[in-house]
Tab-separated table of C-alpha atoms and ligand atoms in Angstrom:
chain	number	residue	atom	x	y	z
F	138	UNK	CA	15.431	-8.572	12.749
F	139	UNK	CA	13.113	-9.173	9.752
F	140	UNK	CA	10.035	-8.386	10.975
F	141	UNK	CA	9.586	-5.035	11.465
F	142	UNK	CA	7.729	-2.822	14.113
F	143	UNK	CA	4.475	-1.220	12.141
F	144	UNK	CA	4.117	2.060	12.955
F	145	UNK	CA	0.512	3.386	14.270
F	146	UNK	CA	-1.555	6.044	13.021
F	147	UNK	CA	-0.425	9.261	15.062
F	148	UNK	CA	3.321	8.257	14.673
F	149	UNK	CA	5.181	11.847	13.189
F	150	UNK	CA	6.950	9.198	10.695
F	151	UNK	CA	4.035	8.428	8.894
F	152	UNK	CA	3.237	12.230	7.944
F	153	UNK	CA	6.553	12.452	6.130
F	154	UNK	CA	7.230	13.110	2.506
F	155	UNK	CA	9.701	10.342	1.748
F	156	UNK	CA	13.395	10.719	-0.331
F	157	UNK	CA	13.789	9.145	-3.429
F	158	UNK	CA	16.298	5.940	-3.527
F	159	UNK	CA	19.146	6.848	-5.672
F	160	UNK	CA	21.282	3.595	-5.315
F	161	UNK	CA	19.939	0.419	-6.839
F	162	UNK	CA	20.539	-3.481	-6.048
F	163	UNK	CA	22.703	-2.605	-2.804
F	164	UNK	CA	22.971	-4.553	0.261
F	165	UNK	CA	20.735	-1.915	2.110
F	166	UNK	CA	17.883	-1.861	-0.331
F	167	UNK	CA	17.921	-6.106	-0.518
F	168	UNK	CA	17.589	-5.955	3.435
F	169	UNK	CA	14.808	-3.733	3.563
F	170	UNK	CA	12.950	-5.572	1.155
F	171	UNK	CA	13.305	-8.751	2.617
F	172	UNK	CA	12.045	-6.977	6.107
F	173	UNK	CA	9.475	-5.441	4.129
F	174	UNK	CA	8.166	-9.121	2.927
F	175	UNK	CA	8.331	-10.596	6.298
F	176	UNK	CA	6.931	-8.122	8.144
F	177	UNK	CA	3.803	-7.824	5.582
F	178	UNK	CA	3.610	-11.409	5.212
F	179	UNK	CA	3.526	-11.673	9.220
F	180	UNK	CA	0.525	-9.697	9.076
F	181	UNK	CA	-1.395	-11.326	6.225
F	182	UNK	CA	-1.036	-7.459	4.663
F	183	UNK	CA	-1.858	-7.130	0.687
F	184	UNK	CA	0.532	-3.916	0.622
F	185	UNK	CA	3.133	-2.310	2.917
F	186	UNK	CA	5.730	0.994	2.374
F	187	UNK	CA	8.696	1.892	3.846
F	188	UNK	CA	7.520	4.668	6.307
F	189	UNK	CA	5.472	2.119	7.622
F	190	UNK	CA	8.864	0.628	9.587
F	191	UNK	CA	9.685	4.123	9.623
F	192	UNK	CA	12.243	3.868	7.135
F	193	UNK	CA	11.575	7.229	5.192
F	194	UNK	CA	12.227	6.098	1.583
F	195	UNK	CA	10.020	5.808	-2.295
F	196	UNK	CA	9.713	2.439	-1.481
F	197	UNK	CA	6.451	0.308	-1.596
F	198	UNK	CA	5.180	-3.815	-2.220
F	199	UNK	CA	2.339	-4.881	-2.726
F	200	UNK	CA	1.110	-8.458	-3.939
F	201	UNK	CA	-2.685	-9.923	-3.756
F	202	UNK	CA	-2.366	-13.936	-4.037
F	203	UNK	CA	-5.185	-16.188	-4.710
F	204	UNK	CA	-7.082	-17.242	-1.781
F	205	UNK	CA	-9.473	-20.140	-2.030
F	206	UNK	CA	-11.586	-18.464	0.553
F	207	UNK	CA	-11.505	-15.493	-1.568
F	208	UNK	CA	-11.948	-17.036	-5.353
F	209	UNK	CA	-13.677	-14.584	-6.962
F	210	UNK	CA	-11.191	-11.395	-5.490
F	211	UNK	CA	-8.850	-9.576	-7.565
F	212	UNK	CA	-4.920	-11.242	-7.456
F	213	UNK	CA	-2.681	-8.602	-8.417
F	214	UNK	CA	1.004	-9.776	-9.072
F	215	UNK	CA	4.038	-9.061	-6.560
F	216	UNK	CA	5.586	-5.835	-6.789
F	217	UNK	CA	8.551	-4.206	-5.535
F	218	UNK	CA	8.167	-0.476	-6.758
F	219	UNK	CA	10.528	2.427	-6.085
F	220	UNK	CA	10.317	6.293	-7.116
F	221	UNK	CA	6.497	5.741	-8.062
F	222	UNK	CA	5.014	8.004	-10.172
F	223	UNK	CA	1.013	7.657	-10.670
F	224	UNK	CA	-1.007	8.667	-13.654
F	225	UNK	CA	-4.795	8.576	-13.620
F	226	UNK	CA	-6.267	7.857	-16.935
F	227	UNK	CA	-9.625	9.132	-16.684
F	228	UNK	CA	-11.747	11.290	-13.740
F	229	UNK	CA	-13.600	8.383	-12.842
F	230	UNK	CA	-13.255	7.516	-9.257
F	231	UNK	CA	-14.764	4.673	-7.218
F	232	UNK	CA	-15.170	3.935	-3.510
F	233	UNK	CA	-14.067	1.547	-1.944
F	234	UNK	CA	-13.363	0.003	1.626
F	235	UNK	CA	-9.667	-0.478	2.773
F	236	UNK	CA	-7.578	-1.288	5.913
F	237	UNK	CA	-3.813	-0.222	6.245
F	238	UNK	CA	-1.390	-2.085	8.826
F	239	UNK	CA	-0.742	1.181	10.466
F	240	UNK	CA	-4.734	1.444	11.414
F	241	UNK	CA	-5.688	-1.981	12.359
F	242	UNK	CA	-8.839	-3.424	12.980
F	243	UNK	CA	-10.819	-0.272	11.387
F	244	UNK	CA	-12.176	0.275	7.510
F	245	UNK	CA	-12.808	2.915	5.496
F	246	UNK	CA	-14.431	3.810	2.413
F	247	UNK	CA	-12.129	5.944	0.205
F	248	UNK	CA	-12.732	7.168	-3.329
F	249	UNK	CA	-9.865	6.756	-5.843
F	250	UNK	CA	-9.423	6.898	-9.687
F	251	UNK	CA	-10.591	3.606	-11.459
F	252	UNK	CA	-7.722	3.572	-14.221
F	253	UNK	CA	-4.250	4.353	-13.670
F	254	UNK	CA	-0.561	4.385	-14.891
F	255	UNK	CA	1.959	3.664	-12.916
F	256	UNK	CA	6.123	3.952	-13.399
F	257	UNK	CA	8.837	3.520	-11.409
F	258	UNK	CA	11.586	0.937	-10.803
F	259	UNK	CA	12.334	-2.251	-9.655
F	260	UNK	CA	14.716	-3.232	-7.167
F	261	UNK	CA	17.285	-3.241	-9.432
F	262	UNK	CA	16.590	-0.492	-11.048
F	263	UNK	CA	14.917	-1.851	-13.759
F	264	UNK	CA	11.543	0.273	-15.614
F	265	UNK	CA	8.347	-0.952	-14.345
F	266	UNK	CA	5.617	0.894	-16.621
F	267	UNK	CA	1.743	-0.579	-16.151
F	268	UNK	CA	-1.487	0.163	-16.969
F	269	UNK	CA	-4.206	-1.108	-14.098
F	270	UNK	CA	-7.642	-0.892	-13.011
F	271	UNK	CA	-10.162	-1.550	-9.946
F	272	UNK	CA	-8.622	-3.134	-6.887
F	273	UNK	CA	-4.751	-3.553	-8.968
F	274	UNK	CA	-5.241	0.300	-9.019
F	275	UNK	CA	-6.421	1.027	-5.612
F	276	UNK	CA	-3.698	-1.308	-3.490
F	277	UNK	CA	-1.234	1.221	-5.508
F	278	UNK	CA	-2.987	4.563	-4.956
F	279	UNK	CA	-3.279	3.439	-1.233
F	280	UNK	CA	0.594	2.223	-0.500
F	281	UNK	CA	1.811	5.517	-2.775
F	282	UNK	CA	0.086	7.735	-0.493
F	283	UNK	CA	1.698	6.470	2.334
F	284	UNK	CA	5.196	8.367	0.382
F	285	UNK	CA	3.514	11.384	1.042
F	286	UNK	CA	2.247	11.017	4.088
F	287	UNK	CA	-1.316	10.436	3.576
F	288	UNK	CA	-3.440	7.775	5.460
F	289	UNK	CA	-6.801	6.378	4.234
F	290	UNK	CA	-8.724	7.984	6.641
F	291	UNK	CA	-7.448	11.436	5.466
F	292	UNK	CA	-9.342	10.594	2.348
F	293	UNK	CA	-12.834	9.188	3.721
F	294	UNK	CA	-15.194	11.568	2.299
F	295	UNK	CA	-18.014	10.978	5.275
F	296	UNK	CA	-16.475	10.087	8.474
F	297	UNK	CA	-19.834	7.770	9.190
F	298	UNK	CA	-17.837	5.437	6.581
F	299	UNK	CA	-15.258	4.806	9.008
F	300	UNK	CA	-15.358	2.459	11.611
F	301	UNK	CA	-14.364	-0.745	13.464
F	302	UNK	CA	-14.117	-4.128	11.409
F	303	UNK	CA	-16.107	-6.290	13.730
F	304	UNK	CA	-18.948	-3.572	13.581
F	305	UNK	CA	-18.762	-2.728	9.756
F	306	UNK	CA	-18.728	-5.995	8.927
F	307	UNK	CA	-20.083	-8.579	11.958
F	308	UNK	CA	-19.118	-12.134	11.476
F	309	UNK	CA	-16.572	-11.421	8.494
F	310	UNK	CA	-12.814	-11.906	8.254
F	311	UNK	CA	-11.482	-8.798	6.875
F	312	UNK	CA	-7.868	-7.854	5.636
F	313	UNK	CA	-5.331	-5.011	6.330
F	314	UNK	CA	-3.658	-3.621	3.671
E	72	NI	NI1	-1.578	1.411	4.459
């Protein structure tokens, strides 16, 4: 069953703090990946993590592809990244709007840090050590949370920046992340 049931805002699973993978490269890890990926792709998503199919592991992708509708946005490159750990460079923070697959339909604009470090591994347990910025560094704050059980909206500084897409943004085709 590749693609995967998203779970919804107000789901228990998606307020846990998720365990660490210990075991690289194994059959298990391959197949959640490859649900991962389908079920994101399914849903035109820029970014997806485990808890999301309520599998409660330090697991995230991400990946922001060139879009000829799109040709001046941000592409940031595929990712698989496991056991995350996040840096921020400066204080500098930034709002921006975002969508997550477990809150569809609705936007929000969240502040996050404009430079960042991340770490972690790949899936085969290989170091993964990069510097980003802007929307590269956002996608990454955004799925990371969801390892600690923290949605967007938990992060909207003025709820009157939260709303539905077709209102927010009338006559515009809008992404979930
Ligand atoms: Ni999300």
């Amino acid at each position: 069953m590749p693609v995967r049931e998203v779970l919804h805002m107000g789901d228990a699973r998606l307020l846990r703090h998720a365990e660490e993978v210990r075991k690289f490269d194994s059959p298990e890890l391959n197949e959640l990946l490859k649900d991962m990926r389908d079920t994101m792709h399914s849903l035109d998503g820029v970014g997806l993590a485990a808890p999301q199919i309520g599998v409660n592991l330090r697991v995230v992708i991400f990946e922001v592809s060139s879009n000829p509708r799109y040709p001046d946005a941000e592409t940031v490159p595929q990712t698989v990244l496991i056991n995350p750990v996040l840096t921020p460079l400066s204080d500098a923070m930034e709002e921006g709007w975002e969508g997550c697959l477990s809150i569809p339909g609705m936007r929000g604009l969240v502040p996050r840090f404009t430079h960042l470090r991340y770490q972690g591994r790949d899936e085969y347990g290989a170091l993964i050590d990069r510097t980003v910025s802007g929307f590269h560094a956002r996608v990454v704050q955004h799925e990371c949370d969801h390892l600690d059980g923290i949605l967007y909206p938990m992060r909207v500084r003025d709820l009157k920046d939260f709303g539905f897409n077709e209102a927010l943004f009338p006559g515009e085709t809008v992404q979930d992340e």
